[in-house]
Short mmCIF file of C-alpha atoms in Angstrom, two decimals:
data_model
loop_
_atom_site.label_atom_id
_atom_site.label_comp_id
_atom_site.label_asym_id
_atom_site.label_seq_id
_atom_site.Cartn_x
_atom_site.Cartn_y
_atom_site.Cartn_z
CA MET A 230 0.00 0.01 -0.01
CA LEU A 231 2.83 2.41 0.87
CA LEU A 232 4.53 1.53 -2.40
CA LEU A 233 1.36 2.34 -4.25
CA VAL A 234 1.16 5.75 -2.52
CA ASN A 235 4.73 6.52 -3.60
CA LEU A 236 4.08 5.56 -7.22
CA LEU A 237 0.82 7.49 -7.32
CA SER A 238 2.71 10.55 -6.12
CA PHE A 239 5.25 10.06 -8.91
CA SER A 240 2.43 9.63 -11.44
CA ALA A 241 0.85 12.87 -10.21
CA LEU A 242 4.05 14.77 -10.79
CA CYS A 243 4.29 13.30 -14.30
CA TYR A 244 0.74 14.42 -15.01
CA LEU A 245 1.58 17.88 -13.72
CA LEU A 246 4.48 18.06 -16.19
CA TYR A 247 2.16 16.94 -18.94
CA ARG A 248 -0.30 19.72 -18.13
CA LEU A 249 2.53 22.24 -18.30
CA ARG A 250 3.28 20.97 -21.80
CA CYS A 251 -0.30 21.26 -22.80
CA ARG A 252 -0.30 24.88 -21.68
CA GLY A 253 2.44 25.67 -24.14
CA TRP A 254 5.40 25.85 -21.83
CA PRO A 255 8.66 25.72 -23.75
CA LEU A 256 10.80 22.62 -23.24
CA SER A 257 13.41 24.56 -21.22
CA ARG A 258 10.81 25.48 -18.60
CA GLN A 259 9.42 21.97 -18.58
CA ILE A 260 12.90 20.65 -17.84
CA LEU A 261 13.33 23.12 -14.99
CA ALA A 262 9.96 22.03 -13.58
CA GLY A 263 11.01 18.39 -13.91
CA LEU A 264 14.29 19.08 -12.14
CA MET A 265 12.56 20.81 -9.22
CA ALA A 266 9.83 18.19 -8.95
CA GLY A 267 12.44 15.39 -8.95
CA ALA A 268 14.41 17.05 -6.17
CA VAL A 269 11.27 17.51 -4.03
CA TYR A 270 10.18 13.91 -4.70
CA GLY A 271 13.61 12.53 -3.79
CA VAL A 272 13.76 14.55 -0.56
CA GLY A 273 10.23 13.46 0.32
CA LEU A 274 11.10 9.78 -0.17
CA GLN A 275 14.26 10.05 1.93
CA VAL A 276 12.51 11.91 4.79
CA ALA A 277 9.38 9.76 4.81
CA TRP A 278 11.00 6.37 4.48
CA SER A 279 14.51 6.84 5.98
CA GLY A 280 13.95 3.73 8.13
CA ARG A 281 12.43 1.66 5.33
CA ALA A 282 15.26 0.88 2.95
CA ASP A 283 13.28 -1.94 1.35
CA LEU A 284 10.36 0.37 0.50
CA LEU A 285 12.70 3.06 -0.82
CA THR A 286 14.46 0.49 -3.05
CA ASP A 287 11.19 -0.91 -4.38
CA THR A 288 9.91 2.60 -5.19
CA LEU A 289 13.09 3.55 -7.03
CA GLN A 290 13.01 0.31 -9.01
CA TRP A 291 9.62 1.30 -10.44
CA THR A 292 10.41 4.96 -11.04
CA GLY A 293 13.71 3.73 -12.48
CA ILE A 294 11.74 2.29 -15.39
CA VAL A 295 11.06 5.85 -16.52
CA ALA A 296 14.63 6.97 -15.84
CA SER A 297 16.36 4.00 -17.47
CA GLY A 298 13.86 3.87 -20.31
CA TYR A 299 14.47 7.53 -21.18
CA VAL A 300 18.25 7.14 -21.05
CA SER A 301 17.98 4.01 -23.20
CA LEU A 302 15.97 5.88 -25.82
CA LEU A 303 18.63 8.54 -25.93
CA ARG A 304 21.35 5.96 -26.29
CA MET A 305 19.30 4.36 -29.06
CA ILE A 306 19.56 7.48 -31.24
CA ILE A 307 23.16 8.34 -30.45
CA MET A 308 24.85 6.12 -33.03
CA PRO A 309 22.39 6.78 -35.94
CA LEU A 310 22.67 10.51 -35.19
CA VAL A 311 26.48 10.50 -35.06
CA LEU A 312 26.82 8.45 -38.26
CA VAL A 313 24.33 10.43 -40.33
CA MET A 314 25.48 13.82 -39.05
CA MET A 315 29.13 12.98 -39.76
CA VAL A 316 28.40 11.89 -43.32
CA ALA A 317 26.16 14.92 -43.90
CA ALA A 318 28.80 17.23 -42.43
CA VAL A 319 31.55 15.98 -44.71
CA LEU A 320 29.29 16.21 -47.79
CA LYS A 321 28.48 19.84 -47.00
CA MET A 322 32.09 20.84 -46.48
CA ARG A 323 32.97 19.97 -50.06
CA GLU A 324 36.71 20.11 -49.21
CA VAL A 325 38.48 17.62 -47.03
CA ALA A 326 40.84 20.42 -45.91
CA ASP A 327 37.86 22.03 -44.12
CA LEU A 328 37.41 18.87 -42.12
CA GLY A 329 40.99 19.10 -40.91
CA LYS A 330 40.52 22.71 -39.90
CA ILE A 331 37.39 21.98 -37.91
CA GLY A 332 38.72 18.83 -36.28
CA GLY A 333 42.02 20.47 -35.36
CA ALA A 334 40.32 23.55 -33.86
CA VAL A 335 37.82 21.48 -31.87
CA VAL A 336 40.36 18.99 -30.49
CA GLY A 337 42.84 21.80 -29.78
CA LEU A 338 40.23 23.72 -27.74
CA LEU A 339 39.16 20.62 -25.86
CA ILE A 340 42.74 19.73 -24.86
CA ALA A 341 43.68 23.31 -24.02
CA THR A 342 40.71 23.78 -21.71
CA THR A 343 41.41 20.37 -20.10
CA MET A 344 44.92 21.58 -19.27
CA VAL A 345 43.49 24.77 -17.76
CA ALA A 346 41.05 22.59 -15.78
CA ALA A 347 43.96 20.56 -14.45
CA VAL A 348 45.68 23.76 -13.23
CA VAL A 349 42.45 24.87 -11.59
CA GLY A 350 42.14 21.48 -9.84
CA ILE A 351 45.70 21.76 -8.56
CA LEU A 352 45.31 25.28 -7.19
CA VAL A 353 41.87 24.70 -5.57
CA THR A 354 42.98 21.48 -3.87
CA SER A 355 46.11 23.18 -2.54
CA ALA A 356 44.07 26.18 -1.32
CA PHE A 357 41.73 23.87 0.60
CA GLY A 358 44.69 21.91 2.06
CA LEU A 359 43.16 18.60 1.07
CA THR A 360 45.30 15.49 1.52
CA ALA A 361 44.59 11.82 1.11
CA ASP A 362 45.40 11.26 4.83
CA SER A 363 42.68 13.66 5.92
CA ILE A 364 39.89 11.54 4.45
CA THR A 365 38.36 8.81 6.62
CA GLN A 366 38.33 5.38 5.00
CA GLY A 367 35.41 3.24 6.05
CA ALA A 368 34.74 -0.44 5.34
CA ARG A 369 32.80 0.37 2.16
CA GLU A 370 35.62 2.47 0.76
CA LEU A 371 38.22 -0.18 1.59
CA ALA A 372 36.16 -2.78 -0.20
CA SER A 373 35.84 -0.43 -3.14
CA ALA A 374 39.61 -0.01 -3.12
CA ASP A 375 40.08 -3.72 -3.70
CA LEU A 376 37.65 -3.60 -6.63
CA LEU A 377 39.39 -0.53 -8.00
CA ALA A 378 42.72 -2.29 -7.85
CA GLN A 379 41.28 -5.11 -9.92
CA ARG A 380 39.89 -2.68 -12.48
CA TYR A 381 43.31 -1.05 -12.69
CA GLU A 382 44.76 -4.31 -13.93
CA THR A 383 42.67 -3.94 -17.09
CA VAL A 384 44.30 -0.64 -18.01
CA ALA A 385 47.75 -0.93 -16.50
CA GLY A 386 49.29 -2.32 -19.67
CA LEU A 387 47.75 0.20 -22.03
CA GLY A 388 49.98 2.88 -23.43
CA LEU A 389 48.80 5.85 -25.49
CA PRO A 390 49.49 4.00 -28.83
CA ASP A 391 47.28 1.14 -27.67
CA MET A 392 44.49 3.52 -26.71
CA LEU A 393 44.66 5.37 -30.05
CA VAL A 394 44.53 2.11 -31.99
CA ARG A 395 41.24 1.32 -30.28
CA PHE A 396 39.70 4.35 -31.90
CA VAL A 397 39.97 2.71 -35.34
CA PRO A 398 36.87 0.70 -36.29
CA ALA A 399 37.55 -2.94 -37.26
CA ASN A 400 33.82 -3.70 -37.65
CA VAL A 401 31.56 -0.68 -37.87
CA PHE A 402 28.43 -2.76 -37.34
CA TYR A 403 29.88 -3.95 -34.05
CA ASP A 404 30.60 -0.35 -33.05
CA LEU A 405 27.12 0.75 -34.05
CA THR A 406 25.90 -1.39 -31.17
CA GLU A 407 28.08 0.73 -28.83
CA ALA A 408 29.80 -2.48 -27.73
CA ARG A 409 33.17 -0.82 -27.04
CA PRO A 410 34.03 2.24 -24.90
CA THR A 411 35.55 3.80 -28.05
CA SER A 412 32.59 2.98 -30.30
CA ILE A 413 31.52 6.69 -30.64
CA ILE A 414 34.94 7.77 -31.97
CA ALA A 415 35.07 4.66 -34.23
CA VAL A 416 31.68 5.55 -35.76
CA VAL A 417 32.82 9.19 -36.16
CA LEU A 418 35.88 7.99 -38.11
CA PHE A 419 33.74 5.67 -40.26
CA GLY A 420 31.25 8.46 -40.94
CA ILE A 421 34.09 10.80 -41.99
CA LEU A 422 35.65 8.21 -44.29
CA PHE A 423 32.26 7.36 -45.78
CA GLY A 424 31.58 11.04 -46.39
CA VAL A 425 34.96 11.51 -48.06
CA ALA A 426 34.27 8.51 -50.32
CA ALA A 427 30.87 9.95 -51.16
CA LEU A 428 32.48 13.28 -52.01
CA GLN A 429 34.88 11.56 -54.46
CA VAL A 430 31.94 9.73 -56.11
CA ALA A 431 30.03 13.01 -56.41
CA ARG A 432 33.00 14.65 -58.18
CA SER A 433 33.47 11.83 -60.68
CA GLU A 434 29.68 11.20 -61.22
CA PRO A 435 27.67 14.38 -60.50
CA ALA A 436 24.32 12.65 -61.12
CA ARG A 437 25.02 10.00 -58.52
CA GLY A 438 26.42 12.63 -56.22
CA ALA A 439 23.09 14.47 -56.23
CA GLN A 440 21.31 11.19 -55.36
CA ILE A 441 23.70 10.56 -52.48
CA GLU A 442 23.24 14.05 -51.11
CA ALA A 443 19.44 13.77 -51.35
CA PHE A 444 19.44 10.38 -49.55
CA VAL A 445 21.80 11.57 -46.76
CA ASP A 446 19.81 14.80 -46.26
CA THR A 447 16.54 12.82 -46.03
CA ALA A 448 18.12 10.44 -43.50
CA ARG A 449 19.35 13.45 -41.49
CA LEU A 450 15.88 14.98 -41.35
CA VAL A 451 14.36 11.68 -40.23
CA VAL A 452 16.96 11.19 -37.48
CA LEU A 453 16.47 14.78 -36.27
CA ARG A 454 12.74 14.22 -36.12
CA LEU A 455 13.39 11.14 -34.01
CA VAL A 456 15.56 13.27 -31.74
CA HIS A 457 12.69 15.73 -31.29
CA ILE A 458 10.31 12.89 -30.35
CA VAL A 459 12.66 11.60 -27.66
CA MET A 460 13.50 15.12 -26.42
CA ALA A 461 9.82 15.66 -25.68
CA LEU A 462 10.18 13.02 -22.93
CA THR A 463 13.07 14.88 -21.23
CA PRO A 464 11.06 16.46 -18.35
CA TYR A 465 9.74 13.05 -17.26
CA GLY A 466 13.18 11.46 -17.58
CA ILE A 467 14.81 14.21 -15.48
CA LEU A 468 12.06 13.90 -12.86
CA ALA A 469 12.82 10.22 -12.43
CA LEU A 470 16.63 10.65 -12.64
CA ILE A 471 17.06 13.45 -10.14
CA GLY A 472 14.48 11.88 -7.84
CA GLY A 473 16.56 8.67 -7.70
CA VAL A 474 19.84 10.54 -7.15
CA VAL A 475 18.42 12.64 -4.25
CA ALA A 476 16.64 9.73 -2.65
CA ARG A 477 19.81 7.60 -2.65
CA SER A 478 22.12 10.33 -1.32
CA ASP A 479 23.71 9.68 2.02
CA ALA A 480 23.89 12.87 4.09
CA ALA A 481 26.46 11.33 6.43
CA ASP A 482 28.85 10.54 3.55
CA ILE A 483 28.40 14.04 2.12
CA LEU A 484 29.17 15.69 5.46
CA ASN A 485 32.19 13.45 6.05
CA LEU A 486 33.75 14.48 2.74
CA LEU A 487 32.21 17.96 2.61
CA ALA A 488 35.52 19.75 2.07
CA PHE A 489 36.19 17.71 -1.07
CA VAL A 490 32.70 18.25 -2.33
CA VAL A 491 32.95 22.04 -1.85
CA ALA A 492 36.42 22.16 -3.43
CA SER A 493 35.22 20.13 -6.40
CA TYR A 494 32.23 22.38 -7.06
CA LEU A 495 34.40 25.48 -6.68
CA ALA A 496 36.87 24.12 -9.26
CA ILE A 497 33.98 23.26 -11.57
CA GLY A 498 32.45 26.73 -11.11
CA ILE A 499 35.79 28.37 -11.96
CA MET A 500 35.99 26.34 -15.18
CA PHE A 501 32.47 27.43 -16.12
CA ALA A 502 33.76 30.98 -15.66
CA VAL A 503 36.73 30.19 -17.92
CA HIS A 504 34.36 28.91 -20.55
CA ALA A 505 32.26 32.09 -20.19
CA LEU A 506 35.36 34.28 -20.58
CA LEU A 507 36.40 32.34 -23.67
CA LEU A 508 32.93 32.80 -25.17
CA ARG A 509 32.76 36.49 -24.29
CA VAL A 510 36.18 37.19 -25.86
CA HIS A 511 34.85 35.65 -29.08
CA GLY A 512 31.73 37.86 -29.11
CA MET A 513 29.11 35.44 -27.71
CA GLY A 514 26.50 37.03 -25.46
CA LEU A 515 26.62 35.09 -22.21
CA ARG A 516 22.98 35.60 -21.30
CA HIS A 517 21.84 34.23 -24.63
CA TYR A 518 24.31 31.37 -24.43
CA PHE A 519 23.39 30.08 -20.98
CA ARG A 520 19.65 30.53 -21.62
CA SER A 521 20.11 28.35 -24.73
CA VAL A 522 22.30 25.65 -23.23
CA TRP A 523 20.98 25.20 -19.72
CA PRO A 524 18.47 22.46 -20.72
CA VAL A 525 21.44 20.50 -22.12
CA LEU A 526 23.44 21.09 -18.91
CA ALA A 527 20.43 20.10 -16.78
CA PHE A 528 20.12 16.82 -18.62
CA ALA A 529 23.91 16.16 -18.43
CA PHE A 530 23.72 16.95 -14.71
CA THR A 531 20.96 14.46 -14.01
CA SER A 532 21.93 11.68 -16.40
CA ARG A 533 25.67 11.85 -15.67
CA SER A 534 26.32 10.88 -19.32
CA SER A 535 28.15 13.01 -21.85
CA ALA A 536 27.38 10.48 -24.61
CA ALA A 537 23.62 10.52 -23.90
CA SER A 538 23.73 14.32 -24.11
CA ILE A 539 25.01 14.31 -27.68
CA PRO A 540 21.61 14.56 -29.43
CA LEU A 541 20.48 17.54 -27.36
CA ASN A 542 23.95 19.02 -27.59
CA VAL A 543 24.00 19.00 -31.41
CA GLU A 544 20.42 20.26 -31.72
CA THR A 545 21.07 23.19 -29.34
CA GLN A 546 24.30 24.21 -31.08
CA ILE A 547 22.63 24.24 -34.46
CA ASP A 548 19.25 25.74 -33.60
CA LYS A 549 20.04 28.06 -30.69
CA LEU A 550 23.74 29.01 -31.04
CA GLN A 551 23.85 29.18 -34.84
CA VAL A 552 26.78 26.79 -35.10
CA ALA A 553 27.31 25.10 -38.44
CA THR A 554 26.26 21.47 -38.63
CA PRO A 555 29.76 20.06 -39.29
CA ILE A 556 31.20 21.95 -36.33
CA ALA A 557 28.33 21.07 -33.99
CA SER A 558 28.54 17.42 -34.89
CA LEU A 559 32.28 17.16 -34.37
CA SER A 560 32.39 19.18 -31.16
CA ALA A 561 29.52 17.29 -29.55
CA THR A 562 30.79 13.84 -30.42
CA LEU A 563 34.49 14.42 -29.86
CA GLY A 564 33.78 16.37 -26.65
CA ALA A 565 31.95 13.35 -25.23
CA THR A 566 35.11 11.24 -25.41
CA ILE A 567 38.19 13.51 -25.65
CA GLY A 568 39.35 16.37 -23.45
CA GLN A 569 36.67 16.20 -20.80
CA ASN A 570 37.32 19.20 -18.52
CA GLY A 571 35.68 17.75 -15.45
CA CYS A 572 36.38 14.00 -15.57
CA ALA A 573 39.78 14.04 -17.36
CA GLY A 574 41.00 17.43 -16.12
CA ILE A 575 39.87 18.49 -12.64
CA TYR A 576 39.32 15.11 -10.93
CA PRO A 577 42.70 13.36 -11.55
CA ALA A 578 44.53 16.59 -10.81
CA MET A 579 42.82 16.94 -7.45
CA LEU A 580 43.60 13.32 -6.53
CA ALA A 581 47.25 13.70 -7.52
CA VAL A 582 47.65 16.87 -5.40
CA MET A 583 45.99 15.10 -2.43
CA ILE A 584 48.45 12.19 -2.66
CA ALA A 585 51.61 14.21 -3.43
CA PRO A 586 52.38 15.31 0.19
CA SER A 587 52.35 11.71 1.41
CA MET A 588 54.91 10.95 -1.28
CA GLY A 589 57.19 13.77 -0.13
CA ILE A 590 56.31 15.98 -3.11
CA ASP A 591 55.37 19.62 -3.07
CA PRO A 592 52.19 19.80 -5.18
CA LEU A 593 52.90 23.45 -6.07
CA ALA A 594 56.39 22.78 -7.39
CA TRP A 595 56.61 23.86 -11.00
CA ASP A 596 58.13 20.61 -12.25
CA PHE A 597 55.34 18.56 -10.57
CA MET A 598 52.60 20.82 -11.94
CA ALA A 599 54.05 20.82 -15.48
CA GLY A 600 54.43 17.03 -15.47
CA LEU A 601 50.92 16.46 -14.09
CA VAL A 602 49.26 18.83 -16.58
CA GLY A 603 51.16 17.25 -19.48
CA ILE A 604 50.12 13.71 -18.47
CA ILE A 605 46.54 14.80 -18.02
CA ALA A 606 46.54 16.37 -21.51
CA ILE A 607 47.85 13.22 -23.10
CA SER A 608 45.70 10.83 -21.10
CA SER A 609 42.54 12.78 -21.91
CA PHE A 610 42.69 11.07 -25.33
CA GLY A 611 42.72 7.69 -23.64
CA VAL A 612 39.84 7.99 -21.14
CA ALA A 613 37.30 6.72 -23.64
CA GLY A 614 39.68 3.92 -24.62
CA VAL A 615 39.45 2.36 -21.17
CA GLY A 616 35.74 2.88 -20.47
CA GLY A 617 35.39 6.56 -19.82
CA GLY A 618 34.60 8.44 -16.66
CA ALA A 619 36.59 10.21 -13.98
CA THR A 620 37.63 7.02 -12.18
CA PHE A 621 39.29 5.65 -15.27
CA ALA A 622 41.02 8.95 -15.88
CA ALA A 623 42.47 8.62 -12.42
CA LEU A 624 43.54 5.04 -13.17
CA ILE A 625 45.61 6.38 -16.06
CA VAL A 626 47.04 9.57 -14.51
CA LEU A 627 47.93 8.40 -11.01
CA PRO A 628 50.11 5.40 -12.02
CA ALA A 629 51.81 7.61 -14.64
CA MET A 630 52.82 9.90 -11.74
CA GLY A 631 53.95 6.92 -9.66
CA PHE A 632 51.03 7.30 -7.21
CA PRO A 633 48.68 4.61 -5.81
CA VAL A 634 45.22 4.38 -7.26
CA THR A 635 43.29 3.17 -4.20
CA VAL A 636 42.70 6.74 -2.97
CA ALA A 637 39.98 7.07 -5.65
CA ALA A 638 37.92 4.44 -3.79
CA VAL A 639 37.68 6.67 -0.73
CA LEU A 640 35.47 9.01 -2.71
CA ILE A 641 33.13 6.31 -4.10
CA SER A 642 30.32 7.18 -1.68
CA ILE A 643 29.99 10.78 -2.94
CA GLU A 644 30.95 10.09 -6.56
CA PRO A 645 27.44 10.57 -8.00
CA LEU A 646 27.01 13.96 -6.29
CA ILE A 647 30.21 15.39 -7.83
CA ASP A 648 30.01 13.48 -11.11
CA MET A 649 26.78 15.23 -12.03
CA ALA A 650 28.50 18.63 -12.05
CA ARG A 651 31.59 17.20 -13.78
CA THR A 652 29.46 15.83 -16.60
CA ALA A 653 27.71 19.20 -17.05
CA LEU A 654 31.12 20.81 -17.26
CA ASN A 655 32.24 18.23 -19.89
CA VAL A 656 29.24 18.98 -22.05
CA ASN A 657 29.62 22.74 -21.66
CA GLY A 658 33.26 22.42 -22.73
CA ALA A 659 32.13 20.64 -25.89
CA MET A 660 29.58 23.34 -26.70
CA THR A 661 32.13 26.08 -25.97
CA ALA A 662 34.54 24.43 -28.37
CA GLY A 663 31.86 24.37 -31.03
CA VAL A 664 30.88 28.05 -30.58
CA VAL A 665 34.50 29.27 -30.55
CA THR A 666 35.39 27.17 -33.59
CA GLN A 667 32.42 28.65 -35.41
CA ARG A 668 33.66 32.15 -34.58
CA TRP A 669 37.18 31.26 -35.75
CA LEU A 670 36.16 29.75 -39.06
CA GLY A 671 33.09 31.90 -39.68
CA ALA A 672 31.59 31.88 -43.12
CA SER A 673 34.16 29.38 -44.44
CA VAL A 674 31.97 26.53 -43.13
CA ALA A 675 28.45 25.97 -44.52
CA ARG A 676 25.78 26.39 -41.86
CA ASP A 677 23.40 23.63 -43.06
#
């Protein structure tokens, strides 16, 4: 009976969101309403049933159908969107040289901002005086440390060449199932090569070239319509996602590691300011920008998935920020796997600085900082190659510095709370790279 009450409350909130849609609310306001409703629902569950873990678990299993179903639908359209948009982007560029300019600018911006993020992580951690010894390790964290050590064995033997080789598709149909951590980049490469081949056919046989362009453009319109259909479900998905995150949060864990949480959010906030400065220098109005992108950031925050944010990322860049389709496609897809400011930049830098004093190293020494930033820049290419995420970034960076990896397990209990903001920062970095690249290249790249 209590479970039924919880589910009826959830259904009532879904109906409320539906009524807001019927009243003509724009999607951005619907998403905000879903975010607030989810937070209230999660807090209500935690307060009402703090002593009934079984009831809380059962409730979240049912509401998780909406959350997991929505994320699954988004993941369903990622690969078709990436493939079709890549082929369409190459066909519209006409010249392969333009592809090199766009790709170089986007990747360069992603790596540069990741290096800045690493410096920010170093300075903020030092300012807070955080050290690995100052964090209490409970039984759960020690158990996680053992698991983390086992996971480290899967990446310990991988060098940068091995990681880069994994980006090359051996079987594109296999990668279209998103079976590998590097599947997105593999599909991007296949789409680019397919588009280049289509360009060559169009030059040698103009009639067939026109047919190819018409087919690809039709496929692009169909996929974008599918994106719009799934995007209409975003408020309900965010309601379920944020409700689950809030309901599962452990206040004791958060308070125990509060200094690290605050330091992490401060570092993330500083990087958002760096992005804003970069945008303002290139003539982008910040009010317009953040009003346009905050639904994407809200989804990234709640879903904790840069890859799942790709469809909304691409659509927002093209429709709201006036970024050319080729640039938007490359920045959104590459930004989900390369040069992630939050996961590959801030997090491993903070962990390295926390460990350094116990190793007899001054974390503010120039040689240490330069080495750490350089390793982070290089390893940011390899994060996707070993599964993605901040933990795997730490598994690459810390051993390269000669540091133990088990300290990452200490933070497992609060990982979701910080990872939400890190993911939003990753996605914002990708959109910033797209906007700045558009300003650099300007009219030399076709808009549609």
